[in-house]
Tab-separated table of C-alpha atoms in Angstrom:
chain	number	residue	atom	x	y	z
B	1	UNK	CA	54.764	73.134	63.983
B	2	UNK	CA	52.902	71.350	61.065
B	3	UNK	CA	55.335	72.533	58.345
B	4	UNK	CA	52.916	72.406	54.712
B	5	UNK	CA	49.166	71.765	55.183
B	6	UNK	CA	46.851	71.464	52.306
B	7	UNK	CA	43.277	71.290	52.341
B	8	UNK	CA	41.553	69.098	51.037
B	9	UNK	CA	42.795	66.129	50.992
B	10	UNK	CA	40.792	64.759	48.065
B	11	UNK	CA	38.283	66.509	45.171
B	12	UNK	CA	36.550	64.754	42.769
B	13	UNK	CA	35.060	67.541	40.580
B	14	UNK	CA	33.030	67.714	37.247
B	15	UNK	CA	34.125	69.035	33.650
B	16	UNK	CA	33.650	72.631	34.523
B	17	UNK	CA	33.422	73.189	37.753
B	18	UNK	CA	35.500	75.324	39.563
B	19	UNK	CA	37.349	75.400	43.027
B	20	UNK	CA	40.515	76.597	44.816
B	21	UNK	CA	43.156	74.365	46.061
B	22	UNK	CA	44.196	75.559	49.370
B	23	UNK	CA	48.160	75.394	50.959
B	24	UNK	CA	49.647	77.488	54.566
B	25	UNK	CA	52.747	77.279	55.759
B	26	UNK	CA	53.818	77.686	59.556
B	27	UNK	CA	57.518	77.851	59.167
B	28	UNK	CA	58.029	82.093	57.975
B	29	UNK	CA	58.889	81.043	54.699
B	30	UNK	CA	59.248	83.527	51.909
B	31	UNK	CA	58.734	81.511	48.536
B	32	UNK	CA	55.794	78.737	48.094
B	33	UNK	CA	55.255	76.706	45.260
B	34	UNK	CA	52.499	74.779	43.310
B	35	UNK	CA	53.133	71.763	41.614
B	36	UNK	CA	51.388	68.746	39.932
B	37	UNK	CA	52.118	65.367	39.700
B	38	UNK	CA	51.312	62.837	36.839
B	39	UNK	CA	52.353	59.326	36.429
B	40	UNK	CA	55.590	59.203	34.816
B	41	UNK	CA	56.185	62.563	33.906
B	42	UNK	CA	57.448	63.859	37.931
B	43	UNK	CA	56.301	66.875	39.479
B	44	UNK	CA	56.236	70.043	37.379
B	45	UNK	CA	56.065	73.511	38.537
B	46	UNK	CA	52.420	75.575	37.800
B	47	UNK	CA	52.816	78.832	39.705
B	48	UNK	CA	55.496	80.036	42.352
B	49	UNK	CA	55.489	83.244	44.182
B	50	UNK	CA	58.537	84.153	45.512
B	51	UNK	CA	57.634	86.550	48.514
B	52	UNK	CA	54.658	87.655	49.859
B	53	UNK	CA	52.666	90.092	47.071
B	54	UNK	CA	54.461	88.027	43.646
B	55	UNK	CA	53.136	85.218	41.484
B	56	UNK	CA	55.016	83.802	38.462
B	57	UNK	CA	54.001	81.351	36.263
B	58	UNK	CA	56.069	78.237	36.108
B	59	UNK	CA	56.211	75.225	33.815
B	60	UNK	CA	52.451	74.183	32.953
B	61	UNK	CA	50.472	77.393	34.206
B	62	UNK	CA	47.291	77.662	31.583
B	63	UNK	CA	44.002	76.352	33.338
B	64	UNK	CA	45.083	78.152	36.995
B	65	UNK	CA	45.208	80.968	38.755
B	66	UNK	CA	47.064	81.753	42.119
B	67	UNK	CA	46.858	83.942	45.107
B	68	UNK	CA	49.534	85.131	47.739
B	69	UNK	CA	47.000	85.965	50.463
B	70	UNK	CA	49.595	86.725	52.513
B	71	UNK	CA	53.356	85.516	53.993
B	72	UNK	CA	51.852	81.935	55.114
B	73	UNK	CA	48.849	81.009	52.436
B	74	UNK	CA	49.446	80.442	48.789
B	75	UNK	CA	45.970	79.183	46.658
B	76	UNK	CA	45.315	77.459	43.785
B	77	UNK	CA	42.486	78.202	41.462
B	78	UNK	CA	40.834	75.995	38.544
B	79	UNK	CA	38.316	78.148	37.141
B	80	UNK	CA	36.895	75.602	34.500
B	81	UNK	CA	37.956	72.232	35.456
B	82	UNK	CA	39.578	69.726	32.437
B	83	UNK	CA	39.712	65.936	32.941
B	84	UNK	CA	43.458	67.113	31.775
B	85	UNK	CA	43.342	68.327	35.331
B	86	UNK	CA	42.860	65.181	37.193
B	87	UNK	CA	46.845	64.904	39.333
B	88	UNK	CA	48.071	64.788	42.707
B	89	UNK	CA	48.900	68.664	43.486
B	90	UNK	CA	51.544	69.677	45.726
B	91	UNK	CA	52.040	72.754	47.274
B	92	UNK	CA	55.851	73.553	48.656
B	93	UNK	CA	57.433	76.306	50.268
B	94	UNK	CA	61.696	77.472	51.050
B	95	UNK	CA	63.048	80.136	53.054
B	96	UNK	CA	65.096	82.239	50.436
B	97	UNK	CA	67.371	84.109	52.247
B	98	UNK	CA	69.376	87.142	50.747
B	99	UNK	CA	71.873	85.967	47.948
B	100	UNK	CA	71.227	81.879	48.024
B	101	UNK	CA	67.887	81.441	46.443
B	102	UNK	CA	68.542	77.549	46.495
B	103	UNK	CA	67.530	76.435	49.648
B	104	UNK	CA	65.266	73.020	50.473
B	105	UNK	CA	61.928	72.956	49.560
B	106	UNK	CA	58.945	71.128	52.053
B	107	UNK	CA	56.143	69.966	50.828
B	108	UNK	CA	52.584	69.438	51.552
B	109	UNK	CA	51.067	66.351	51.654
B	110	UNK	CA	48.954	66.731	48.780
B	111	UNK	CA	45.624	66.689	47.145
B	112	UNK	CA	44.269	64.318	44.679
B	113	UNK	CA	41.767	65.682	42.113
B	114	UNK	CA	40.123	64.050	39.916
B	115	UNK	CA	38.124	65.817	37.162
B	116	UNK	CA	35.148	63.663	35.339
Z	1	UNK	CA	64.056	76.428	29.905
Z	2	UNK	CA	65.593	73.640	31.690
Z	3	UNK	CA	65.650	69.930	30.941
Z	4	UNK	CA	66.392	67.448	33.587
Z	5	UNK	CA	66.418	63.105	32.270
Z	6	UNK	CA	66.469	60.373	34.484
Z	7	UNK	CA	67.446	56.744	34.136
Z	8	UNK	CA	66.890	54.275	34.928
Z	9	UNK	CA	63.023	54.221	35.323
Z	10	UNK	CA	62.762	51.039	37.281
Z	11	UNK	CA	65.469	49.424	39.466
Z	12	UNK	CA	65.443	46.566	41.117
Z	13	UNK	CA	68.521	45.608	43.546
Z	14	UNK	CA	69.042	42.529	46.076
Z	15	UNK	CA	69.315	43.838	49.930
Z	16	UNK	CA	72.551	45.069	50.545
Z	17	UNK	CA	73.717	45.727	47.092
Z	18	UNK	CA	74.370	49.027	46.283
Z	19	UNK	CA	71.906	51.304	43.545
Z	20	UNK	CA	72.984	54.175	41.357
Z	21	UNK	CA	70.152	57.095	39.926
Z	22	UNK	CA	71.493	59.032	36.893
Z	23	UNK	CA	70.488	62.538	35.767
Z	24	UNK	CA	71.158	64.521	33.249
Z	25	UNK	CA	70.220	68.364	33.318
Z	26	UNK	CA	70.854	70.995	29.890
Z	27	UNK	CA	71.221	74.401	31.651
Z	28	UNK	CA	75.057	74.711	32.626
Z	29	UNK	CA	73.350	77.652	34.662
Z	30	UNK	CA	71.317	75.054	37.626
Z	31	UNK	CA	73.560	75.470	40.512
Z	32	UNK	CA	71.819	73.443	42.841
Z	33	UNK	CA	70.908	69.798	42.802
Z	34	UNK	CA	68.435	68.265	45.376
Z	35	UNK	CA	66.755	64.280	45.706
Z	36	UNK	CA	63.924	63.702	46.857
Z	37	UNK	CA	62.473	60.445	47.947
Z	38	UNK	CA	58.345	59.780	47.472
Z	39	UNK	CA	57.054	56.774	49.160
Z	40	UNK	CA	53.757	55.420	47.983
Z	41	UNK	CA	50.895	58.028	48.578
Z	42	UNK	CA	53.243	60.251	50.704
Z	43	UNK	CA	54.643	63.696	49.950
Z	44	UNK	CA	58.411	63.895	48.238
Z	45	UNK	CA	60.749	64.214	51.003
Z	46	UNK	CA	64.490	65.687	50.836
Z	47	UNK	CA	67.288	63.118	51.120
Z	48	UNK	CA	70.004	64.694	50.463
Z	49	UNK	CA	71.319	67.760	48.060
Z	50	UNK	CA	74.374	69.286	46.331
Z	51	UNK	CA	75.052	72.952	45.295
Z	52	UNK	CA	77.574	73.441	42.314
Z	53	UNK	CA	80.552	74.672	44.403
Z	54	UNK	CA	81.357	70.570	45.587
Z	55	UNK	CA	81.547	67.840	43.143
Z	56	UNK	CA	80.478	64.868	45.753
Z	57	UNK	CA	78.326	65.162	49.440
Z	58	UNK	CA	77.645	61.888	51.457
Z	59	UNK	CA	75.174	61.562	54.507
Z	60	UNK	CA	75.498	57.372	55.666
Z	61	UNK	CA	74.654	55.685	52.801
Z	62	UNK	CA	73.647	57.975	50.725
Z	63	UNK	CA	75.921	59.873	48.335
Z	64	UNK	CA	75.613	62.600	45.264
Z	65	UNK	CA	77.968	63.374	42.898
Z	66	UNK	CA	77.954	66.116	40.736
Z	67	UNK	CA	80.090	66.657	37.210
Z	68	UNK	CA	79.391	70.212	35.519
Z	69	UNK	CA	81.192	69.780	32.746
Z	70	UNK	CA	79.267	67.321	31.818
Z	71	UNK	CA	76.174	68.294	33.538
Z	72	UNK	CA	74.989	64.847	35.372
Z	73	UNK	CA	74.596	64.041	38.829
Z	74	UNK	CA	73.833	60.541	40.525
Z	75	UNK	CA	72.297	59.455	43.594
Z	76	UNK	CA	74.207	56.598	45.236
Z	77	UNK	CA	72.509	54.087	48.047
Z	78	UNK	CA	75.000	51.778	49.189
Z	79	UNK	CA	73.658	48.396	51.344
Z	80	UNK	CA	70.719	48.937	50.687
Z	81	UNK	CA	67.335	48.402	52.526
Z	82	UNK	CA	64.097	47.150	52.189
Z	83	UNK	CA	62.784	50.602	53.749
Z	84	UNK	CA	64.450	52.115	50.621
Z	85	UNK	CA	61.797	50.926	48.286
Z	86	UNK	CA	60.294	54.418	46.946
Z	87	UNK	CA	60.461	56.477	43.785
Z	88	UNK	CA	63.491	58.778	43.715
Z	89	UNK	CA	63.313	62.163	42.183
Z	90	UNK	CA	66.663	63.915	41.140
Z	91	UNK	CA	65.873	68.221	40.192
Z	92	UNK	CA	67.768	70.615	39.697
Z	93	UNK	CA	67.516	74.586	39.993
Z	94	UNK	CA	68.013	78.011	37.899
Z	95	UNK	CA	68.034	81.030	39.707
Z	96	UNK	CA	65.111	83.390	38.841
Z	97	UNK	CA	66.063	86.171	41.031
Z	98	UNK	CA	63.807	85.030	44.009
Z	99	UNK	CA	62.533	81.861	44.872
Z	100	UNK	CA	63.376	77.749	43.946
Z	101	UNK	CA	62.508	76.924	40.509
Z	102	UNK	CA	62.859	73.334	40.849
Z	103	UNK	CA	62.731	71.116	37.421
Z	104	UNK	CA	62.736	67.252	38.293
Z	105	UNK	CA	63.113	64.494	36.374
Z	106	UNK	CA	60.442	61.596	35.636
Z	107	UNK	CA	61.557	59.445	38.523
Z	108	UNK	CA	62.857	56.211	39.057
Z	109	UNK	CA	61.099	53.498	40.948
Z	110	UNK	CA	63.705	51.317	43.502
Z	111	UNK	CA	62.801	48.254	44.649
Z	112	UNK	CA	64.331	46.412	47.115
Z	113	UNK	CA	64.324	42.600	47.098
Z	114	UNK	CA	64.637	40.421	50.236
């Protein structure tokens, strides 16, 4: 059981350049999350899907894109990568069971990115 | 949306003192109030939590306590350790009718002195 993996583990990329950001769970959870985090301002949410086949936007969504490929995969796109980009990304993912939508998130172990 | 503030930024305690994390959060909705603890280039890690039905949950020497009328929560580490030194993250959560939409605050950075 290896809980949140995220691939890769480190991305240094140039202004423009685009790649995806990949996260799979192994625990049948229904909700994964994408967040970033920058020095002194926490982690803030980008894009959540709450069950297999939904994407919202979250807190600080413009420069991605996401994809539920399926129950255990959740993908993170940067079509035209911003040195605004460069953060630690985190991917995250709770079982939300029927009435209690509050229940712990895990997270991935992250990937740094770095955008020149 | 909501707004969840942190304080202190820094903290620095002597082993076996005790350390206190204040939050503040602005949606009177956020029902559910989770730390998480980040050690230096590791992923943020659940320490303990605290839904709005309790106003205080302790797990050894850790603590939360939760006021919702006036919307703040701390973290409380009593004794505390060397292996405590991390960056604390308090959050809290407003239902969106499916999934966790966490909002944290900025962090605060406890150190630990021998």
């Amino acid at each position: 059981n290896a809980g949140v993996t995220q691939t890769p583990k480190f991305q240094v990329l140039k202004t423009g350049q685009s790649m995806t950001l990949q996260c799979a769970q192994d625990m049948n959870h229904n909700s994964m999350y994408w967040y970033r985090q920058d020095p002194g301002m926490g982690l803030r949410l980008i894009y959540y899907s709450a069950s297999e086949g939904t994407t919202d936007k979250g807190e600080v969504p413009n420069g991605y894109n996401v994809s539920r490929l399926n129950k255990r995969e959740f993908s993170l796109r940067l079509e035209s990568a911003a040195p605004s980009q460069t953060s630690v990304y985190f991917c995250a993912s709770s079982e939300v069971r029927l009435g209690r939508a509050t229940d712990t998130q895990y997270f991935g172990p992250g990937t740094r990115l770095t955008v020149l | 949306g909501e707004n969840v503030e942190q304080h202190p930024s820094t903290l620095s305690v002597q082993e076996g003192d005790s350390a206190v994390i204040k939050c503040t959060y602005s949606d009177s909705a956020s029902n559910y109030f989770p730390w998480y603890k980040q050690e230096l280039g590791k992923r943020p890690q659940l320490i303990i939590d605290i839904r709005s039905n309790v106003g205080e949950k302790k797990d050894q020497r850790i603590a939360v306590t939760l006021n919702k009328t006036a919307k703040h929560f701390s973290l409380h580490i009593t004794e505390t350790q060397p292996e405590d030194s991390a960056v604390y993250f308090c959050a809290a959560s407003i239902e969106s009718g499916g999934g966790n939409k966490l909002t944290f605050g900025t962090g605060t950075q406890l150190k630990v002195e021998l």
